[in-house]
CSV table of N, CA and C in Angstrom, one decimal:
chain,number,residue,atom,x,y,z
A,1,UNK,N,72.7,-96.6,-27.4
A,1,UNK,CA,72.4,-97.9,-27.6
A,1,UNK,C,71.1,-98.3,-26.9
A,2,UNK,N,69.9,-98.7,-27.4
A,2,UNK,CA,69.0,-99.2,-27.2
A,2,UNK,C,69.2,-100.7,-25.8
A,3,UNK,N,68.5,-100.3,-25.1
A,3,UNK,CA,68.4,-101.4,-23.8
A,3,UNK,C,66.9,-101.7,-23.2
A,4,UNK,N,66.3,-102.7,-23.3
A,4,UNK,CA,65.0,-103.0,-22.6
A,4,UNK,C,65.2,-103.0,-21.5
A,5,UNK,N,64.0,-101.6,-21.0
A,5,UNK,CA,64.1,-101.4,-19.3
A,5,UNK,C,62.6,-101.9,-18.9
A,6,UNK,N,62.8,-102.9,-17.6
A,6,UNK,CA,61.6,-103.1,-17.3
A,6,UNK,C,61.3,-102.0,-16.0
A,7,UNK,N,59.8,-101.3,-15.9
A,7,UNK,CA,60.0,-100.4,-15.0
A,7,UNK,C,59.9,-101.0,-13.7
A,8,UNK,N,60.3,-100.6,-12.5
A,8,UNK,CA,60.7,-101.4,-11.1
A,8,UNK,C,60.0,-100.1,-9.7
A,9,UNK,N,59.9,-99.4,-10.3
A,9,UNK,CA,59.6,-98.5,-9.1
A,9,UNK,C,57.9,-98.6,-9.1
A,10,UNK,N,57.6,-98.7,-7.4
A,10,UNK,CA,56.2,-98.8,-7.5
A,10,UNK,C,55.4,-97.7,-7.4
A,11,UNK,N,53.9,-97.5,-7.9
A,11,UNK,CA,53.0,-96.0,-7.8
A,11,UNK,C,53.6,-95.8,-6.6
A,12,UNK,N,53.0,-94.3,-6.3
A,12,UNK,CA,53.0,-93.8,-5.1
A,12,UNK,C,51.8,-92.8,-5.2
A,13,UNK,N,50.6,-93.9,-4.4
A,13,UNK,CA,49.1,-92.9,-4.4
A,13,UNK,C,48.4,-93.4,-3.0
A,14,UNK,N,47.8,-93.4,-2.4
A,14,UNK,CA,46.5,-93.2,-1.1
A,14,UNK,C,45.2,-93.1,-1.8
A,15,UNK,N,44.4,-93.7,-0.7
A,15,UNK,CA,42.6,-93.0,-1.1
A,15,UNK,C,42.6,-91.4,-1.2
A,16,UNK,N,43.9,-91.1,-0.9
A,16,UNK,CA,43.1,-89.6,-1.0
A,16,UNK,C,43.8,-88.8,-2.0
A,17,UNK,N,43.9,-89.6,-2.9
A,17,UNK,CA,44.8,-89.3,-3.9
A,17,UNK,C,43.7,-88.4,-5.2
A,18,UNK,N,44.2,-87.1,-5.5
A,18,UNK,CA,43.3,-86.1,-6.4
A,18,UNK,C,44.0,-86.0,-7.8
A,19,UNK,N,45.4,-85.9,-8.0
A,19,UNK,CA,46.2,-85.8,-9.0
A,19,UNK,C,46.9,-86.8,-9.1
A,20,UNK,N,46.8,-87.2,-10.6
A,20,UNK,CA,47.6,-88.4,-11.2
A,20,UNK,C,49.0,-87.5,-12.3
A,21,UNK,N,50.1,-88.1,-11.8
A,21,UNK,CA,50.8,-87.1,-12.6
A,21,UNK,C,51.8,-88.4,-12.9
A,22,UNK,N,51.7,-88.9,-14.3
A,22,UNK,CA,52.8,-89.8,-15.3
A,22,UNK,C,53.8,-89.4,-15.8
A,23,UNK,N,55.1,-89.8,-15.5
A,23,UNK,CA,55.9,-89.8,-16.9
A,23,UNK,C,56.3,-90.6,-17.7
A,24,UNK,N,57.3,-90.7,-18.2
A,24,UNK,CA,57.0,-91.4,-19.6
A,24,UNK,C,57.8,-93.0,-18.8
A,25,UNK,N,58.9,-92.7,-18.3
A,25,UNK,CA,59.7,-94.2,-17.7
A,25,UNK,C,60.8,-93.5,-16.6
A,26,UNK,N,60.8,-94.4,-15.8
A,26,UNK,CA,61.9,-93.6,-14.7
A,26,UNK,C,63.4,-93.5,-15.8
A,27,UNK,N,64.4,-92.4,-15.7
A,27,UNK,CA,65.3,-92.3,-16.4
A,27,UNK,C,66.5,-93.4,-15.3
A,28,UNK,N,68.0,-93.5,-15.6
A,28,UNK,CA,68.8,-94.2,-15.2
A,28,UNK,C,69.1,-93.6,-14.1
A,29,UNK,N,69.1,-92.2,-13.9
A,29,UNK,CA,69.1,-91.7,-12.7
A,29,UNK,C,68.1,-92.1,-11.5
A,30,UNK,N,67.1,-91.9,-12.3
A,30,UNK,CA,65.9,-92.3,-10.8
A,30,UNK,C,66.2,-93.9,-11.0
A,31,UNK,N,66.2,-94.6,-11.6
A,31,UNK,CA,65.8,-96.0,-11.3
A,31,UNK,C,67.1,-96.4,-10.2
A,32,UNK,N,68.6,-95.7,-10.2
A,32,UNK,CA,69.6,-95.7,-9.4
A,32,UNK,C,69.1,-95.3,-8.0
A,33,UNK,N,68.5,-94.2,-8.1
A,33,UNK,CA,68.6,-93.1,-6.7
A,33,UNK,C,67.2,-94.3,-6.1
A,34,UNK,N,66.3,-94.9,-6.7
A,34,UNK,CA,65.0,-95.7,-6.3
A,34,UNK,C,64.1,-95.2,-6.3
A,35,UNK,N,63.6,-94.0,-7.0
A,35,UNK,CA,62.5,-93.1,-6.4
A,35,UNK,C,62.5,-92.2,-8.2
A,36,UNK,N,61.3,-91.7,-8.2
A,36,UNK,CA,61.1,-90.7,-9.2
A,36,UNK,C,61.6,-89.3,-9.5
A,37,UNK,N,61.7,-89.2,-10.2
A,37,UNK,CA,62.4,-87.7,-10.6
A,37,UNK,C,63.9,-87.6,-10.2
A,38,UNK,N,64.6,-88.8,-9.9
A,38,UNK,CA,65.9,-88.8,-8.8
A,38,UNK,C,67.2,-87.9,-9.8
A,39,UNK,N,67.7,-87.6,-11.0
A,39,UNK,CA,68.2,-86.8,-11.0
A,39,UNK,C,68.4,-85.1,-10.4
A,40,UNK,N,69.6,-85.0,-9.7
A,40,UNK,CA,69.6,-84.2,-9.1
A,40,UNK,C,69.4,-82.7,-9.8
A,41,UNK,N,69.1,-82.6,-11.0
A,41,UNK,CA,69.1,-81.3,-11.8
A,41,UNK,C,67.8,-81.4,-12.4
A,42,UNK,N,66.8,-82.6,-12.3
A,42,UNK,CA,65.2,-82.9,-12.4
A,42,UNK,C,64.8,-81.5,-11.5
A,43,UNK,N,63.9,-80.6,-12.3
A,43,UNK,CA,63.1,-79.6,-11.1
A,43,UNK,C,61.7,-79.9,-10.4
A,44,UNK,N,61.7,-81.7,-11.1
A,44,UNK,CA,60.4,-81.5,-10.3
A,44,UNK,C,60.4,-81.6,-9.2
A,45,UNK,N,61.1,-82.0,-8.1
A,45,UNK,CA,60.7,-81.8,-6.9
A,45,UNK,C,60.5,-80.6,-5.9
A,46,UNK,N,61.6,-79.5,-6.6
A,46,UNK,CA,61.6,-77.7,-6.6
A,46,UNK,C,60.2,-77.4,-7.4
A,47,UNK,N,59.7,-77.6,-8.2
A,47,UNK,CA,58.7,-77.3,-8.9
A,47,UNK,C,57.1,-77.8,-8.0
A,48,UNK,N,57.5,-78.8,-7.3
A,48,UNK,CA,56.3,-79.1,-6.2
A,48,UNK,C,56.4,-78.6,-5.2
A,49,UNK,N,57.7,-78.5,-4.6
A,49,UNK,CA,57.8,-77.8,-3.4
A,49,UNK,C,57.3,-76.1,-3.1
A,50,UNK,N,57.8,-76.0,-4.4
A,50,UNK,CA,57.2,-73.9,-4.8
A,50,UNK,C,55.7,-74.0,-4.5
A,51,UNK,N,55.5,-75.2,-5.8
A,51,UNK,CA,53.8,-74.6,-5.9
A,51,UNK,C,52.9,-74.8,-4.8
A,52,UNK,N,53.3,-75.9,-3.3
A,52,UNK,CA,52.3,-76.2,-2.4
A,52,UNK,C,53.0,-75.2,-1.1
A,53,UNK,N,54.4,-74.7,-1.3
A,53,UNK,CA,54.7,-73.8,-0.3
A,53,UNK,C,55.9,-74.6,0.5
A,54,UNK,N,56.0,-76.0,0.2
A,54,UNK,CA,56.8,-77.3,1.3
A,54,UNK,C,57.9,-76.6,1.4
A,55,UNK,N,58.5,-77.1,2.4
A,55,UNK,CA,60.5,-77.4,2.2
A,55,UNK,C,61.0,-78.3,1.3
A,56,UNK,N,61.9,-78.4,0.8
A,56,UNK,CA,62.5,-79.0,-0.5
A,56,UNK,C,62.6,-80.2,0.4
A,57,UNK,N,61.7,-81.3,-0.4
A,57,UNK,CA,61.7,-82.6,0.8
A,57,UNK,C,63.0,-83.3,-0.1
A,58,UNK,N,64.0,-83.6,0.8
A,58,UNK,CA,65.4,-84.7,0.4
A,58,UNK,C,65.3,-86.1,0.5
A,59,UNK,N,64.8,-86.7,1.2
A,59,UNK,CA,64.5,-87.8,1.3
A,59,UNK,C,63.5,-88.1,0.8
A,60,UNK,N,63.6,-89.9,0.1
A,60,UNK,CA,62.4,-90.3,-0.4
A,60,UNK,C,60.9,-90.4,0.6
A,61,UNK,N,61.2,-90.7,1.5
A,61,UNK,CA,59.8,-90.3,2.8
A,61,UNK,C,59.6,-89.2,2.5
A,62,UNK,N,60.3,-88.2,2.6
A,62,UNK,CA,60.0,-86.7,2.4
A,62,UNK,C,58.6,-86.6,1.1
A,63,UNK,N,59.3,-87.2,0.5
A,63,UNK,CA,59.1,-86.6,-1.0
A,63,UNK,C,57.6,-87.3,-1.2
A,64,UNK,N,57.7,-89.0,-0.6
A,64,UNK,CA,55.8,-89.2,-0.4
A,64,UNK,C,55.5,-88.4,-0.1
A,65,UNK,N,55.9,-88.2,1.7
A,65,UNK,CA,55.0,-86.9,2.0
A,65,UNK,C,54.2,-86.1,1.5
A,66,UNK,N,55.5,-85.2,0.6
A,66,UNK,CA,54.6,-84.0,0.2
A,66,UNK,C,53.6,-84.5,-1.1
A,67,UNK,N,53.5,-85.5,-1.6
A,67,UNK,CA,52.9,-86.6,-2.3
A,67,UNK,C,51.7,-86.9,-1.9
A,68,UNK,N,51.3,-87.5,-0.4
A,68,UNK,CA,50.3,-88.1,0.3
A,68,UNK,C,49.4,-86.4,1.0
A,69,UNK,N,50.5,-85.7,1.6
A,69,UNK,CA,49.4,-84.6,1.7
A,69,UNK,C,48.9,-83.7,1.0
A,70,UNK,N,49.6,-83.7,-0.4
A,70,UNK,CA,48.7,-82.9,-1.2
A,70,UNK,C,48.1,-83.5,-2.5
A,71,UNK,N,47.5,-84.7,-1.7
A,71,UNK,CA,46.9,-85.5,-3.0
A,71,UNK,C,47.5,-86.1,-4.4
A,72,UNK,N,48.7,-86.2,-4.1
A,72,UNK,CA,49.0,-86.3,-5.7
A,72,UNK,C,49.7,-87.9,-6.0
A,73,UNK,N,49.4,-88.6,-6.9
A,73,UNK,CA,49.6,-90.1,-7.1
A,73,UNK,C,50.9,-89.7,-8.2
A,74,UNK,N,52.1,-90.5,-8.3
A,74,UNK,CA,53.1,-90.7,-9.1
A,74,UNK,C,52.9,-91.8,-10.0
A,75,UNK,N,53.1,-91.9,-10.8
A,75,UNK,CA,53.8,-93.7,-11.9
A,75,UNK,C,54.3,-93.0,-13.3
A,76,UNK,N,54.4,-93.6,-13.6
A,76,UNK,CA,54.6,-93.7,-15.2
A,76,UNK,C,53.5,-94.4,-16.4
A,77,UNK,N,53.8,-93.5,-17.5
A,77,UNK,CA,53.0,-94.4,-18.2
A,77,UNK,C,53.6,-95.5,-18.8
A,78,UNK,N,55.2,-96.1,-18.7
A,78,UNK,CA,55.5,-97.3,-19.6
A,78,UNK,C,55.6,-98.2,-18.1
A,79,UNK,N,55.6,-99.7,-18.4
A,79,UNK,CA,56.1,-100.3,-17.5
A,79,UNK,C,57.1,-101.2,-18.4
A,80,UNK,N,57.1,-101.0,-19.7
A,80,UNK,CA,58.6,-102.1,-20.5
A,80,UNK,C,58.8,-100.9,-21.6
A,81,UNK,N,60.1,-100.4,-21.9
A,81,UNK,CA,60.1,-100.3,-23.4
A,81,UNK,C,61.8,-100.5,-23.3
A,82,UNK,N,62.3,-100.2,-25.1
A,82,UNK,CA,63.4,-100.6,-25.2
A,82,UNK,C,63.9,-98.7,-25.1
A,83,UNK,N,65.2,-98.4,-24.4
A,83,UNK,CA,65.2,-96.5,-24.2
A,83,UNK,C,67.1,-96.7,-24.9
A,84,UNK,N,67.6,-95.8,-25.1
A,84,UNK,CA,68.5,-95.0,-25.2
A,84,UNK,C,69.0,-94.5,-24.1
A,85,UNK,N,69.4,-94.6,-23.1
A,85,UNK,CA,69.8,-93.8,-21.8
A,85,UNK,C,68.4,-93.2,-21.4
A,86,UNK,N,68.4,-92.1,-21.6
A,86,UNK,CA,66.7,-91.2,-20.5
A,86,UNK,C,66.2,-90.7,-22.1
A,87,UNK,N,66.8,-90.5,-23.2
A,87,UNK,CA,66.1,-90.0,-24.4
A,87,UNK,C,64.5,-90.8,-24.6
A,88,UNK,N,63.8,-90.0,-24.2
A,88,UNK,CA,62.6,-90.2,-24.9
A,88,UNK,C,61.9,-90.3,-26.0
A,89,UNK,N,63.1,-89.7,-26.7
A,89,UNK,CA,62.8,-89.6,-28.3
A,89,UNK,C,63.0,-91.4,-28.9
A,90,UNK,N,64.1,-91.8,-28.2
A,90,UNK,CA,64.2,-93.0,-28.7
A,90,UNK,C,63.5,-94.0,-28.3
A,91,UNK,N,62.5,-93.9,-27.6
A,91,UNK,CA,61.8,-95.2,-26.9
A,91,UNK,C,61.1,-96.1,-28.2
A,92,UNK,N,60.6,-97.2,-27.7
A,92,UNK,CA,60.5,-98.9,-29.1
A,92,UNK,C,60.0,-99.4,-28.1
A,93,UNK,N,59.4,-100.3,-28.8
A,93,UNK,CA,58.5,-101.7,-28.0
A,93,UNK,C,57.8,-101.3,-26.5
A,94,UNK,N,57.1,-100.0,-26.6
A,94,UNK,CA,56.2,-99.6,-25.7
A,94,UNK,C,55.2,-100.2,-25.4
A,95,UNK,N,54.9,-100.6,-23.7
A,95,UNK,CA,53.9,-101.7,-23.3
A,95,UNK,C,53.9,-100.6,-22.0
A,96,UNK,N,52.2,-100.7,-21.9
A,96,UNK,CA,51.8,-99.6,-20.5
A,96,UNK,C,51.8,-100.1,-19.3
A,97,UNK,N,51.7,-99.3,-18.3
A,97,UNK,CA,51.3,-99.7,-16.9
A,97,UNK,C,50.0,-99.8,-17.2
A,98,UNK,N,49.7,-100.8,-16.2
A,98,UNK,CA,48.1,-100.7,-15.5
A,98,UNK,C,47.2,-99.3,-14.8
A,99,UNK,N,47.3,-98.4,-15.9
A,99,UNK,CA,47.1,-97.3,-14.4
A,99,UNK,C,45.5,-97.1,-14.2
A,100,UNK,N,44.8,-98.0,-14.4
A,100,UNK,CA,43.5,-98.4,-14.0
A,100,UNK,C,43.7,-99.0,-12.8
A,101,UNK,N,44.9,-99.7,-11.8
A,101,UNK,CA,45.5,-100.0,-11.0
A,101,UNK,C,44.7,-98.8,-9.9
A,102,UNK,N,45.3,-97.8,-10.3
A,102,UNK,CA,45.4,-96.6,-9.1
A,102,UNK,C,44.3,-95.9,-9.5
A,103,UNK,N,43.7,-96.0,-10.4
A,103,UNK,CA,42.3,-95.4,-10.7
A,103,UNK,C,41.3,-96.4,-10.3
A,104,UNK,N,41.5,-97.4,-9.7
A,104,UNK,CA,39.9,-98.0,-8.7
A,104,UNK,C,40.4,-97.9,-7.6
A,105,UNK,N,42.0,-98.1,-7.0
A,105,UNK,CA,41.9,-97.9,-5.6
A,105,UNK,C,41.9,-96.5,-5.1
A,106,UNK,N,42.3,-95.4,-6.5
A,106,UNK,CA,42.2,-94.1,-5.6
A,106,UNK,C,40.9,-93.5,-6.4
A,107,UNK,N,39.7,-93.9,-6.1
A,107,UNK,CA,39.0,-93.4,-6.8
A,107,UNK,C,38.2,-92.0,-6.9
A,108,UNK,N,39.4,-91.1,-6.3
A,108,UNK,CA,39.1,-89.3,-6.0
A,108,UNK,C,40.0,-88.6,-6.9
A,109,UNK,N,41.0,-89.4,-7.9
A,109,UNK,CA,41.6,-88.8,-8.8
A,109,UNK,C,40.5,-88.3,-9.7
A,110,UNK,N,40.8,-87.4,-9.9
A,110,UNK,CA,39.8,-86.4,-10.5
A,110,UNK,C,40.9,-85.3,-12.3
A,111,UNK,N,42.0,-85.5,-12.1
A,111,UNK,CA,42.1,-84.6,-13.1
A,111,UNK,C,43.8,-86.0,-13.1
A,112,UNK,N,44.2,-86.0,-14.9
A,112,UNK,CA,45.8,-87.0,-14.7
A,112,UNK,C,46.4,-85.9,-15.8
A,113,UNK,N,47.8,-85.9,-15.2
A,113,UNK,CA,48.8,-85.7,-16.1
A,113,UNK,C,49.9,-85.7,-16.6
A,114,UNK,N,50.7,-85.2,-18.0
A,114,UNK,CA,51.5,-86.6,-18.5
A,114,UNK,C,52.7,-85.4,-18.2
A,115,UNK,N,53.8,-85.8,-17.9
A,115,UNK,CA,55.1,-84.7,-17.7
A,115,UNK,C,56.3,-85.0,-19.2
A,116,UNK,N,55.9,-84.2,-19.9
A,116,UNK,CA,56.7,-84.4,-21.3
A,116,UNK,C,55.6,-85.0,-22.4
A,117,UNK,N,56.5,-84.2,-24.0
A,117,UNK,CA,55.4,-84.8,-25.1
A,117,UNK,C,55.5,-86.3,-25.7
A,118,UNK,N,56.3,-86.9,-24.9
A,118,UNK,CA,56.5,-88.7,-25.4
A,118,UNK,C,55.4,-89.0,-24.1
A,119,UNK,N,55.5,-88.9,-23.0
A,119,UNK,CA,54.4,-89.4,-22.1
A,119,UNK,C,53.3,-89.0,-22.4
A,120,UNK,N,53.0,-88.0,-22.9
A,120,UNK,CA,51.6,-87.5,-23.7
A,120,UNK,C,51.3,-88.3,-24.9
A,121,UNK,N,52.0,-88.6,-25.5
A,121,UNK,CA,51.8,-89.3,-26.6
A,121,UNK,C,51.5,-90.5,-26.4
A,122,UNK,N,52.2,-91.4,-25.6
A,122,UNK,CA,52.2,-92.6,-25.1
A,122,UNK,C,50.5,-93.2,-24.5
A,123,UNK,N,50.6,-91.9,-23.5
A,123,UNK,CA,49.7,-92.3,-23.0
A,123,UNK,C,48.0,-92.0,-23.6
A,124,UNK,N,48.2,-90.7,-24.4
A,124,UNK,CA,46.8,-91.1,-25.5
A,124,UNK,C,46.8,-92.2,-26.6
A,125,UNK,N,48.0,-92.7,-26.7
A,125,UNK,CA,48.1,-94.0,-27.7
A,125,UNK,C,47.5,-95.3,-26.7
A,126,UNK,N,47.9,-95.7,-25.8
A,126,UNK,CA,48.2,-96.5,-24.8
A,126,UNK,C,47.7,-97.0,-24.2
A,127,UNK,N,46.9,-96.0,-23.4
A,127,UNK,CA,46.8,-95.5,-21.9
A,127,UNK,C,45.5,-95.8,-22.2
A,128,UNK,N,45.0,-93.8,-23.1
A,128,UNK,CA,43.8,-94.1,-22.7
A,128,UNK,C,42.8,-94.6,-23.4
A,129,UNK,N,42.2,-95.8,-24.1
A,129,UNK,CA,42.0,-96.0,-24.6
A,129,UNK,C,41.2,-97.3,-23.9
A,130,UNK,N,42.1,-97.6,-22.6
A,130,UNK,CA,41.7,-98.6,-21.8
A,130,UNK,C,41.3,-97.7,-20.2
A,131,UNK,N,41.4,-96.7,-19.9
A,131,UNK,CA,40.6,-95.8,-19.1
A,131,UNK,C,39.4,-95.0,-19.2
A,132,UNK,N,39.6,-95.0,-21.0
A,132,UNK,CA,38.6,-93.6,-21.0
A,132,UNK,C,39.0,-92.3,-20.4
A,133,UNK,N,40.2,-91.9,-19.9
A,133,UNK,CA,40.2,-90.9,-19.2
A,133,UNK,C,41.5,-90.3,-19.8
A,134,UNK,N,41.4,-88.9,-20.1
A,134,UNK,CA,42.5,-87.5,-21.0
A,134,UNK,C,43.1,-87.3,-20.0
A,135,UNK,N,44.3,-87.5,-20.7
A,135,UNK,CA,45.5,-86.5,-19.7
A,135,UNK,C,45.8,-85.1,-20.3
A,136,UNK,N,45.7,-83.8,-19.5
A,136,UNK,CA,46.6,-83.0,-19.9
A,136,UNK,C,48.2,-83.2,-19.6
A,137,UNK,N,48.6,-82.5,-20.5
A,137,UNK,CA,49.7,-82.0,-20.7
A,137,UNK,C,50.7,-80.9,-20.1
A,138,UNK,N,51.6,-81.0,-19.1
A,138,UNK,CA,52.7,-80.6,-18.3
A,138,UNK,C,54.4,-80.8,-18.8
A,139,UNK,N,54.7,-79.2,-19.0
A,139,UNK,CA,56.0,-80.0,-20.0
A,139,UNK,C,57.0,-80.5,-18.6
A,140,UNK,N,57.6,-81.1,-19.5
A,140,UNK,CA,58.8,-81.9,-18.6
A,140,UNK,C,60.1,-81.0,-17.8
A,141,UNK,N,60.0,-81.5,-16.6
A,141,UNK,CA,60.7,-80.7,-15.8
A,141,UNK,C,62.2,-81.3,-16.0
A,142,UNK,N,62.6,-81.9,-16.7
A,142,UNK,CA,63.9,-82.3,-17.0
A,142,UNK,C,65.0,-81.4,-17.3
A,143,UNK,N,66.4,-81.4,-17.2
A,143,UNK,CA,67.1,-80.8,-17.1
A,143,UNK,C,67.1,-79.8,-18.4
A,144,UNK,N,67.5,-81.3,-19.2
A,144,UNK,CA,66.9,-81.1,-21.0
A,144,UNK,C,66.4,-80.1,-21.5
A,145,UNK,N,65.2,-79.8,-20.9
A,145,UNK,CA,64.1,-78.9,-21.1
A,145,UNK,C,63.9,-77.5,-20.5
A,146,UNK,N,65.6,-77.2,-20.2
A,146,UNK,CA,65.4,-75.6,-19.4
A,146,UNK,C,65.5,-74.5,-20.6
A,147,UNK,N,66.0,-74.4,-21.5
A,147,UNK,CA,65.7,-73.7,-22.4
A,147,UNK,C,64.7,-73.4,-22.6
A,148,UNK,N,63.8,-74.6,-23.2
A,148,UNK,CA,62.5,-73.8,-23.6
A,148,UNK,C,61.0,-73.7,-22.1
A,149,UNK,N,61.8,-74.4,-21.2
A,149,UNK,CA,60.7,-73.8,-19.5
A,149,UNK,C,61.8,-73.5,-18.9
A,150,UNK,N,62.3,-71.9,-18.8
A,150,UNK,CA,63.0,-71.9,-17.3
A,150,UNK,C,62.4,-71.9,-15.8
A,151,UNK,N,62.8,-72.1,-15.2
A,151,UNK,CA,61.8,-72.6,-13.8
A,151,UNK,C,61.1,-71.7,-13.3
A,152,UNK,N,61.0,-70.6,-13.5
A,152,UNK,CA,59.7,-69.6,-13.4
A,152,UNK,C,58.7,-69.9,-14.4
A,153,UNK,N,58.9,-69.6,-15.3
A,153,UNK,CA,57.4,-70.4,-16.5
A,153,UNK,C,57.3,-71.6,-16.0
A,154,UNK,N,57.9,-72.7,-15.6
A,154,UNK,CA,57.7,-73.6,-15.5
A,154,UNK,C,56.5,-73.7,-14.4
A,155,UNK,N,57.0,-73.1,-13.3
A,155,UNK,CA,56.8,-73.1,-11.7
A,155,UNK,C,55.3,-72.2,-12.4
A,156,UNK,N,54.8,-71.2,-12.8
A,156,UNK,CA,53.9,-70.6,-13.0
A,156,UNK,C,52.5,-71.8,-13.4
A,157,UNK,N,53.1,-72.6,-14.9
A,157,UNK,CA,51.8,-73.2,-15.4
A,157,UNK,C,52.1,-74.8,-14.3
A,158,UNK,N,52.7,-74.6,-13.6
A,158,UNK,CA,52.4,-76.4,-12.9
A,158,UNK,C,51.3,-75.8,-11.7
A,159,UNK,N,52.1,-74.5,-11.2
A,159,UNK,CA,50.8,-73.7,-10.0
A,159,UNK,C,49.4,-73.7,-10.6
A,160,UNK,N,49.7,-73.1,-12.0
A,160,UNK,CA,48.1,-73.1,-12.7
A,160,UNK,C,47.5,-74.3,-12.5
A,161,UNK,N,48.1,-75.5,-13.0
A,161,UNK,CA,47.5,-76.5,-12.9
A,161,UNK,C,47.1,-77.6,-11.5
A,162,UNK,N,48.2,-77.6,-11.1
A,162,UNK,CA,48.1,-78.3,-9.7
A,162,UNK,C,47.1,-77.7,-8.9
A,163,UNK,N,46.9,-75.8,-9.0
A,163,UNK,CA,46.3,-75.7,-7.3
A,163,UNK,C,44.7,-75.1,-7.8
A,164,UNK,N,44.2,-75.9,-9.1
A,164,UNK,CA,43.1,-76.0,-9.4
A,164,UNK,C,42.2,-76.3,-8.7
């Protein structure tokens, strides 16, 4: 059943922010747990922790952390749509973030990207259009999506990408 989620979680970027990494909308898990990626079977947090070397940060301070020291800015690209539980497939009445927001105050982002093909989509429809600026493409570390990335492929092209 379709439900209008307004999004509620705020960016998480610094001036010294190098990577902009969007998803499409926090799922019902994260918007519970308060923080991004908050389902516990989500690999992105194991998927950042591999590729910069960290300890698996558990707490949300943690998890800036490894966030603020290796450059990397968090948001999404929706701030309203209407979802189906976390299905991306079912998203309606899409309206963007500002993420021109975090692109004048962090102005050392240098490379953004979208985690899943509805955030990719969204955000070349959306996004950029009002930035000027391409996002590549990072598939989604969602639970969903272990078939076709197990977390070694996964963990390999996020390393390719992130330690550019």
């Amino acid at each position: 059943m379709q439900k209008l989620i307004r999004h509620t979680l705020p960016p998480v970027y610094d001036a010294g922010s190098r990577i902009l990494i969007l998803g499409t909308m926090p799922s019902p898990a994260s918007r519970a747990y308060g923080f991004y990626y908050g389902h516990p079977q989500n690999r992105f947090w194991r998927i950042l922790s591999a590729v910069f070397d960290e300890p698996y940060p558990v707490s949300v301070e943690d998890k800036k952390k490894v966030c603020h020291v290796h450059g990397i800015a968090l948001w999404d690209v929706l701030s309203v749509c209407s979802i189906d539980g976390a299905s991306d497939a079912s998203i309606r009445d899409a309206e963007p973030n500002d993420i021109g927001l975090i692109l004048r105050k962090a102005p050392g982002i240098r490379r953004i990207y979208t985690t899943g093909k509805k955030a990719a989509e969204l955000y070349k429809k959306l996004v950029q259009p009002a930035t000027d600026r391409s996002a590549a493409y990072l598939p989604s570390t969602s639970p969903a999506n272990q078939g076709r990335w197990p977390f070694e492929k996964l963990l390999e092209l996020y390393r390719k990408e992130l330690l550019k």
